[in-house]
mmCIF file of C-alpha atoms and ligand atoms in Angstrom:
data_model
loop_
_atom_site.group_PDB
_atom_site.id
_atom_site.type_symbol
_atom_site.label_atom_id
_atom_site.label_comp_id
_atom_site.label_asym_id
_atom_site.label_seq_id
_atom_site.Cartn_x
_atom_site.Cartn_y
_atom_site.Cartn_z
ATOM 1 C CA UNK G 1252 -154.929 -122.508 28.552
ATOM 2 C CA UNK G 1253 -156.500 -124.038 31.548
ATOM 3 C CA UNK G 1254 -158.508 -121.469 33.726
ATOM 4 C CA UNK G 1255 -156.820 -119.608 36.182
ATOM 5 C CA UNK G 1256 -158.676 -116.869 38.069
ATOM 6 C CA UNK G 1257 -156.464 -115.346 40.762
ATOM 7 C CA UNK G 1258 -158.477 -113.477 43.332
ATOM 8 C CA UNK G 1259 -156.937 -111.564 45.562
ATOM 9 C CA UNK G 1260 -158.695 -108.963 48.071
ATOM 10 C CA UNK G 1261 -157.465 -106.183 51.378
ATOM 11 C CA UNK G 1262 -157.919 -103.783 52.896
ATOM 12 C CA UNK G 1263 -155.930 -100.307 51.421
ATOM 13 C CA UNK G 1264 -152.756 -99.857 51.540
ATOM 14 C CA UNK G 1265 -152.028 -103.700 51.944
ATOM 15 C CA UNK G 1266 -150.234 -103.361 49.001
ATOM 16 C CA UNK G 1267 -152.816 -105.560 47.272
ATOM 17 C CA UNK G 1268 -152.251 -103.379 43.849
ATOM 18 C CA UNK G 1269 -149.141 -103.693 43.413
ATOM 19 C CA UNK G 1270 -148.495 -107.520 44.213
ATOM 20 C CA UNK G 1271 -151.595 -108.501 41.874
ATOM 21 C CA UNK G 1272 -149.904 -106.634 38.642
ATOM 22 C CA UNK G 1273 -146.442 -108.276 39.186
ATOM 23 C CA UNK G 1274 -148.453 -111.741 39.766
ATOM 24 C CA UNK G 1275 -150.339 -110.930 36.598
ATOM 25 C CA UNK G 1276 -147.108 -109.688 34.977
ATOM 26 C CA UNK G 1277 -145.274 -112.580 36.365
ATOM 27 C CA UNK G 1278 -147.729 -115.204 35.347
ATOM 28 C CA UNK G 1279 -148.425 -113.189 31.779
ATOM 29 C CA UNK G 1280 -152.275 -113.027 33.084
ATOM 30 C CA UNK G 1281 -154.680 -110.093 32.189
ATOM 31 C CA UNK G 1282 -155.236 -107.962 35.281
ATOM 32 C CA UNK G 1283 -158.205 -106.184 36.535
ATOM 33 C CA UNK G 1284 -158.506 -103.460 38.819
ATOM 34 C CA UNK G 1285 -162.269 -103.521 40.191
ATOM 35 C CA UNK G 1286 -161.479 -100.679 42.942
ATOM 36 C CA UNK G 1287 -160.771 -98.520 39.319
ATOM 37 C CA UNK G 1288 -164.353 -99.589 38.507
ATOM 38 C CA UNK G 1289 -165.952 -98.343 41.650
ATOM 39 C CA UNK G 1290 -163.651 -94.893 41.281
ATOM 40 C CA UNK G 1291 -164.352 -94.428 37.808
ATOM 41 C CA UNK G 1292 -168.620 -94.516 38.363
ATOM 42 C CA UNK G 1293 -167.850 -91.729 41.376
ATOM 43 C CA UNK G 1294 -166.154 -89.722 38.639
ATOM 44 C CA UNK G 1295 -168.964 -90.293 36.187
ATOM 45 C CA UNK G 1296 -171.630 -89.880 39.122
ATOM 46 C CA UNK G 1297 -169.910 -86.435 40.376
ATOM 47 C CA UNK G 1298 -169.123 -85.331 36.650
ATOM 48 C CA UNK G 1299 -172.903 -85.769 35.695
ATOM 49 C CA UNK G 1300 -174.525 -84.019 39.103
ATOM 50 C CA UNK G 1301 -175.478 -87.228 40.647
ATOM 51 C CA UNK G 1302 -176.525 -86.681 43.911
ATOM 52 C CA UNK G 1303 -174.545 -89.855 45.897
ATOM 53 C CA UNK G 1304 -176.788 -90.718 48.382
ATOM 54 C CA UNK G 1305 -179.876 -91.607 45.762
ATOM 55 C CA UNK G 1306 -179.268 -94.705 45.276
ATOM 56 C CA UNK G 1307 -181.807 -95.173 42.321
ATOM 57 C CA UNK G 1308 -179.737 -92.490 40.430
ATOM 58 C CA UNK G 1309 -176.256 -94.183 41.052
ATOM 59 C CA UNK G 1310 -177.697 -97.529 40.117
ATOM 60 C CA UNK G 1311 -178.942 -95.840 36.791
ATOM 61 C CA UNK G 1312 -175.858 -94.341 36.097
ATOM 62 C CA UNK G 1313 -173.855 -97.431 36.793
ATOM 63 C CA UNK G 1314 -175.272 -99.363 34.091
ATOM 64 C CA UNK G 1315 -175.282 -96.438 31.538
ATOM 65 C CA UNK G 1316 -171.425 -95.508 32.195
ATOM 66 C CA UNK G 1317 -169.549 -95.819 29.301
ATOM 67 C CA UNK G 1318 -166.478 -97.351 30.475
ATOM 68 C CA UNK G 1319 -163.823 -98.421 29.186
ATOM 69 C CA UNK G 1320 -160.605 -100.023 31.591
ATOM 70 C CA UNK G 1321 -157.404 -101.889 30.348
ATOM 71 C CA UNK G 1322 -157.099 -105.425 31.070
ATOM 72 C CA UNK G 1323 -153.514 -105.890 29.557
ATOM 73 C CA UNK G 1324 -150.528 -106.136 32.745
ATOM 74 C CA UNK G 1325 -149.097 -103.083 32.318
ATOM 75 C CA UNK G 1326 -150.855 -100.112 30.927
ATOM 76 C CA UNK G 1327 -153.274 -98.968 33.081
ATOM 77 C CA UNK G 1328 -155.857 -96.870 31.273
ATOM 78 C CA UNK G 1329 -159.803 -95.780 32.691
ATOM 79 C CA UNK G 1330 -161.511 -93.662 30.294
ATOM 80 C CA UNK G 1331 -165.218 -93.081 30.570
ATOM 81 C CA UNK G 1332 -166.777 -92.080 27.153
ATOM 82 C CA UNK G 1333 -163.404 -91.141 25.633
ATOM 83 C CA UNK G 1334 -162.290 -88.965 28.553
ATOM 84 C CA UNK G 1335 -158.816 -90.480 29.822
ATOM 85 C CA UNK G 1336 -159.794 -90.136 34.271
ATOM 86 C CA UNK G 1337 -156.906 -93.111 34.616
ATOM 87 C CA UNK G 1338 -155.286 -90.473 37.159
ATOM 88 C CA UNK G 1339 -158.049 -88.657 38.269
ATOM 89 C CA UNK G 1340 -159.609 -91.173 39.515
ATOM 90 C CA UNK G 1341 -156.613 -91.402 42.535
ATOM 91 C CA UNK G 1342 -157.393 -87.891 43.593
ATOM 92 C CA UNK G 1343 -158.846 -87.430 46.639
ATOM 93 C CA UNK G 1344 -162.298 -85.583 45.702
ATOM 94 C CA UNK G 1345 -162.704 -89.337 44.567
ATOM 95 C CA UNK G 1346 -161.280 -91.332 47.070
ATOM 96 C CA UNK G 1347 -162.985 -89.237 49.996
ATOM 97 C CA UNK G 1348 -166.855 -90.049 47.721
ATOM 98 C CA UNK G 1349 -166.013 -93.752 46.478
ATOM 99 C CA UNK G 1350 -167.629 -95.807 49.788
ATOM 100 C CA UNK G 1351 -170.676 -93.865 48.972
ATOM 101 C CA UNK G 1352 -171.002 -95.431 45.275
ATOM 102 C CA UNK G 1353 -169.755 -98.956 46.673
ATOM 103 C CA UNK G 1354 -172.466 -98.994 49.337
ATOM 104 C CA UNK G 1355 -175.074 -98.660 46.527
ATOM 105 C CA UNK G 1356 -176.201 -102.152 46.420
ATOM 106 C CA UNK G 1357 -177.650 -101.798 42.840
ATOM 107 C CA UNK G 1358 -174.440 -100.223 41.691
ATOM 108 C CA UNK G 1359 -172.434 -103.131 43.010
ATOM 109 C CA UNK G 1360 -175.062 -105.447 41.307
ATOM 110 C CA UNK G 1361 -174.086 -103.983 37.882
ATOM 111 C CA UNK G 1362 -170.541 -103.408 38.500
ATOM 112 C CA UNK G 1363 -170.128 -107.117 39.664
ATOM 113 C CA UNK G 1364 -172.085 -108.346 36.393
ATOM 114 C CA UNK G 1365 -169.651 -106.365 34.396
ATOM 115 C CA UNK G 1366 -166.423 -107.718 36.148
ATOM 116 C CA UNK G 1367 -167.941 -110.864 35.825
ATOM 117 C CA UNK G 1368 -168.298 -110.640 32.293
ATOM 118 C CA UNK G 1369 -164.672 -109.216 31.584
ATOM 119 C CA UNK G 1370 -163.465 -112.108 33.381
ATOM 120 C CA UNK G 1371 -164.999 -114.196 30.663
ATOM 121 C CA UNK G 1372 -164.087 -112.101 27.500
ATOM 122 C CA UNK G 1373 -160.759 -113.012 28.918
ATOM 123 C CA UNK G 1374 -161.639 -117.168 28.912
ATOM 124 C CA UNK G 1375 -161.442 -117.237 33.028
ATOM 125 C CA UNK G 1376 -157.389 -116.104 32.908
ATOM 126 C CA UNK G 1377 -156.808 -113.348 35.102
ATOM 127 C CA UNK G 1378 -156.043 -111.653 38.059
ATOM 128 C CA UNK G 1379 -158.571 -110.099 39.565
ATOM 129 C CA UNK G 1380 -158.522 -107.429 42.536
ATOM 130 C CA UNK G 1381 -160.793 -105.933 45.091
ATOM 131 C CA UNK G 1382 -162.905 -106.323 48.569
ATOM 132 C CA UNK G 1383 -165.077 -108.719 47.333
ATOM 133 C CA UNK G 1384 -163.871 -111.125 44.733
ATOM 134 C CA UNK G 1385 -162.780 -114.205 46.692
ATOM 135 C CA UNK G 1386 -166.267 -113.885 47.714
ATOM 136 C CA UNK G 1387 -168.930 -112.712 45.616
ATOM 137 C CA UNK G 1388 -167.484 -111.818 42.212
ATOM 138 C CA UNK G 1389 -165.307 -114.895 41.615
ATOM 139 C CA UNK G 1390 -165.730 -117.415 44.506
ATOM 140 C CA UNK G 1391 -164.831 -120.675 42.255
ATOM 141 C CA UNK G 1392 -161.701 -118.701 41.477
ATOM 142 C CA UNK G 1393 -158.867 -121.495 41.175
ATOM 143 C CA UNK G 1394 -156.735 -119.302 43.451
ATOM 144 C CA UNK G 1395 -158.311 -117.286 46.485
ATOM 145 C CA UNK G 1396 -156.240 -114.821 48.836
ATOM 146 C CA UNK G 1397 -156.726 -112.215 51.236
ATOM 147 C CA UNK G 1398 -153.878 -109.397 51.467
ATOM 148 C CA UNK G 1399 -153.910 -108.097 54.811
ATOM 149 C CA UNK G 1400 -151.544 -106.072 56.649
ATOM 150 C CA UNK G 1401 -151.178 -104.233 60.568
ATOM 151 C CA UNK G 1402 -152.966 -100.985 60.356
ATOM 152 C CA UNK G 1403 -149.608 -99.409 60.912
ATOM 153 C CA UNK G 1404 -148.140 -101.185 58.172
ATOM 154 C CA UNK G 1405 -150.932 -99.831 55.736
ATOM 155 C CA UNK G 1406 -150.654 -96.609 56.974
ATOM 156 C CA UNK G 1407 -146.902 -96.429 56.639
ATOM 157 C CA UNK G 1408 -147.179 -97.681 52.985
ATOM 158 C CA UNK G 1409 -150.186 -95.321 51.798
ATOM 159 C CA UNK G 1410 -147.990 -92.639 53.384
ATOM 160 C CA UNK G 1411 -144.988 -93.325 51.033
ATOM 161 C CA UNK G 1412 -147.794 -93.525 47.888
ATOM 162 C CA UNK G 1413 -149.244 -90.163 48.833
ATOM 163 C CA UNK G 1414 -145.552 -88.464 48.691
ATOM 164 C CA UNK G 1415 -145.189 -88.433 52.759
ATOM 165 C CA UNK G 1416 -147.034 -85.023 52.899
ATOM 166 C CA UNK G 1417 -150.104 -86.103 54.585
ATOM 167 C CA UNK G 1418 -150.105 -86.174 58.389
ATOM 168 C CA UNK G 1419 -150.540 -89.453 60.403
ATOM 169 C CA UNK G 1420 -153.931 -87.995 61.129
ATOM 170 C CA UNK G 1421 -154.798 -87.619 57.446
ATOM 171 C CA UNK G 1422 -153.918 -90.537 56.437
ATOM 172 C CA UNK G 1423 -155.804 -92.694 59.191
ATOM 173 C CA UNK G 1424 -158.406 -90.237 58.402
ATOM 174 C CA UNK G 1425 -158.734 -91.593 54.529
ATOM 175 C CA UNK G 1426 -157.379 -95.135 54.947
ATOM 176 C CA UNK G 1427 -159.752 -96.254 58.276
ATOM 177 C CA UNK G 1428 -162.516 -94.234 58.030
ATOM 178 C CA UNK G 1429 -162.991 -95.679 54.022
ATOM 179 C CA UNK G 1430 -162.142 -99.450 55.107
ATOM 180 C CA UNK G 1431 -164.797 -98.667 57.915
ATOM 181 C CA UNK G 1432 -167.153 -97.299 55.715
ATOM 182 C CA UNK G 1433 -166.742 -99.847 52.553
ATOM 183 C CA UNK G 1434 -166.855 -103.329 55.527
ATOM 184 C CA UNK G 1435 -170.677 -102.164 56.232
ATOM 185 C CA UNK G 1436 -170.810 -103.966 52.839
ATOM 186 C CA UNK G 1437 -168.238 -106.040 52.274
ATOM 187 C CA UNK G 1438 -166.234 -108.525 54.515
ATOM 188 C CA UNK G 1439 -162.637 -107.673 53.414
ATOM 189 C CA UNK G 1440 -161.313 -108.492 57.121
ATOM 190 C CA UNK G 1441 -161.592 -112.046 57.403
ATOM 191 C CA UNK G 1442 -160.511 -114.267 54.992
ATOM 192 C CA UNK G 1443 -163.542 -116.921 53.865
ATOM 193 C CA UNK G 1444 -163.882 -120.287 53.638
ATOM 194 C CA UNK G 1445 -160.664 -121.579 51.497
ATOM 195 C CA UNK G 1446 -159.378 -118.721 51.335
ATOM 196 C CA UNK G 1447 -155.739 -118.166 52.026
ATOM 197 C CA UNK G 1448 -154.349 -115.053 54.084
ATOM 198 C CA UNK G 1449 -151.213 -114.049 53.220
ATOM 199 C CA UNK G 1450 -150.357 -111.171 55.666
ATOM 200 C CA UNK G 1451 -147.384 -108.742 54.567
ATOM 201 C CA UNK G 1452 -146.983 -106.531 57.330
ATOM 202 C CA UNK G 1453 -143.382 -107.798 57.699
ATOM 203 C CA UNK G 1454 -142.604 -108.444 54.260
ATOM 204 C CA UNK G 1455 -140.864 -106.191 51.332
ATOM 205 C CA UNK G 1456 -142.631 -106.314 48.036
ATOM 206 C CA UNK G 1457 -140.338 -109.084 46.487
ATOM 207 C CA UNK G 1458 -141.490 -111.291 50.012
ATOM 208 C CA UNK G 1459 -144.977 -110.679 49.233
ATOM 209 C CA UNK G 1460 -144.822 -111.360 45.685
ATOM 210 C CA UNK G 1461 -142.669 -114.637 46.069
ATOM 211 C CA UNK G 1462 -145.270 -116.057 48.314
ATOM 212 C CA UNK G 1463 -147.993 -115.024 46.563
ATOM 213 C CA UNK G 1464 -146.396 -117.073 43.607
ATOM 214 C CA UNK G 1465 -145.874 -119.777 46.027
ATOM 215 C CA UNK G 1466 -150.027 -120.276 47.122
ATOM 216 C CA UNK G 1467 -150.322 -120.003 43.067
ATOM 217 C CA UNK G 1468 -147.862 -122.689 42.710
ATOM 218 C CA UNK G 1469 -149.851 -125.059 44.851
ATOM 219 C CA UNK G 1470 -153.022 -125.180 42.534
ATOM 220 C CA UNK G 1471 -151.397 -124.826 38.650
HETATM 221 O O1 C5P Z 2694 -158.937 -100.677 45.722
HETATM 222 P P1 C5P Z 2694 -159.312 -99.234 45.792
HETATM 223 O O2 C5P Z 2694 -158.881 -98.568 47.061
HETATM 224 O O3 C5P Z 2694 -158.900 -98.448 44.586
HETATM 225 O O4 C5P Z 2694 -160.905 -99.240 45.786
HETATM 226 C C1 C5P Z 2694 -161.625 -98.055 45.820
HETATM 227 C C2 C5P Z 2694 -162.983 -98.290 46.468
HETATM 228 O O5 C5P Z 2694 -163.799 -99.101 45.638
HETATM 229 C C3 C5P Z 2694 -162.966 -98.986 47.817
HETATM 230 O O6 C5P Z 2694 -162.727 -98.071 48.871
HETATM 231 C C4 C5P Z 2694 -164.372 -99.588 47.877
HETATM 232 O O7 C5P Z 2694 -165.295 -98.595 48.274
HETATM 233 C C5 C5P Z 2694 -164.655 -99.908 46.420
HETATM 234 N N1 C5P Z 2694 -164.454 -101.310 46.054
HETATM 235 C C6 C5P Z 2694 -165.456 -102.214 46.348
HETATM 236 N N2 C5P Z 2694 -165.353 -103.499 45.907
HETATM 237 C C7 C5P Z 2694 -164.300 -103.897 45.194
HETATM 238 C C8 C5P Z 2694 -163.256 -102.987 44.908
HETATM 239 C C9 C5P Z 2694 -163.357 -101.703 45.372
HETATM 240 O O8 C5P Z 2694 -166.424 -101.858 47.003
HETATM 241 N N3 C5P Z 2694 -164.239 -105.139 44.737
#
């Protein structure tokens, strides 16, 4: 088929996850995860004793990471050298260290070239996820969106995902203070130049999808 890279960044909790897999599953696209990417080189990084503020070590370990991460809508699976981390990688130990990798620019150097090439290996069909896509990884992408959504709205949502134990505290704690810390990088707040913002604060997941489908309607 005719290439069709949809790129679709946001902040967390904008629901940007879930809405790219049913696009991809909708549209019978691969899908890539590249926040999985970034979580699974913390893993690797804190699994191997690498100290996360040299960024000379993180770069290293970056481009020796065996990785391996599904690309098929569906079944998500991370495993770094054989070790299955596909949940692990969602625990908070990893969640609370992951802006630390991501800030490494060498580390996003790599991690980009590899997204990059997966994007290829899958002839330029696929939805691809993330802070920086629309951007930097894939800015030719045929189809370019920004997920946002109110801070309330994210906060409500991660709440649900965590199992509603967390307080309001905790959760503003772990979704600002990361968005904060991974923006020093990235620009995940504004949408770029042709790039559409689709904001879901007031939408269900079927709303968001729909019109997602929509803005991927206009270009195919
Ligand atoms: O999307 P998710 O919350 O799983 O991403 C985890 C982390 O990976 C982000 O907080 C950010 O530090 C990093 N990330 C990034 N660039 C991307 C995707 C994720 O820096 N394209």
């Amino acid at each position: 088929g005719k290439p069709l890279v949809i790129a679709i960044d946001g902040p967390s909790g904008s629901g940007k996850s879930s809405v790219s897999k049913e696009v991809a599953r909708r549209l019978k696209l691969a899908y890539l995860d590249t926040g999985a990417m970034y979580r699974a080189l913390t893993w690797y990084c804190l699994n191997n004793g690498i100290d996360l503020t040299d960024g000379a070590a993180v770069e290293q370990a970056s481009k020796t990471m065996p990785l391996e991460i599904s690309t098929s809508t569906g079944t998500e699976y991370v495993a770094v050298n054989g070790t299955d981390i596909t949940e692990e990688i969602r625990d908070p130990r990893i969640s609370s260290s992951v802006s630390a990798v991501a800030t490494t620019l060498g580390a996003r150097t790599e991690l980009i070239r590899r997204q990059r090439r997966l994007i290829e290996q899958h002839h330029h069909r696929m939805v691809v996820e993330g802070r920086d896509i629309t951007t930097v990884v894939a800015p030719g992408a045929e189809v370019r969106m920004l997920l946002t959504a109110s801070e309330e709205a994210r906060l409500r949502r991660r709440g649900i995902q965590l199992g509603g134990t967390q307080s309001k505290a905790q959760l503003a704690a772990q979704v600002i203070q990361r968005d904060a810390k991974d923006s020093t990088v990235v620009n995940f707040t504004q949408a770029a130049d042709g790039v559409v913002t689709l904001d879901s604060s007031d939408l269900d997941f079927e709303e968001t999808v729909d019109i997602a489908l929509n803005i991927v309607g206009k270009v195919i």
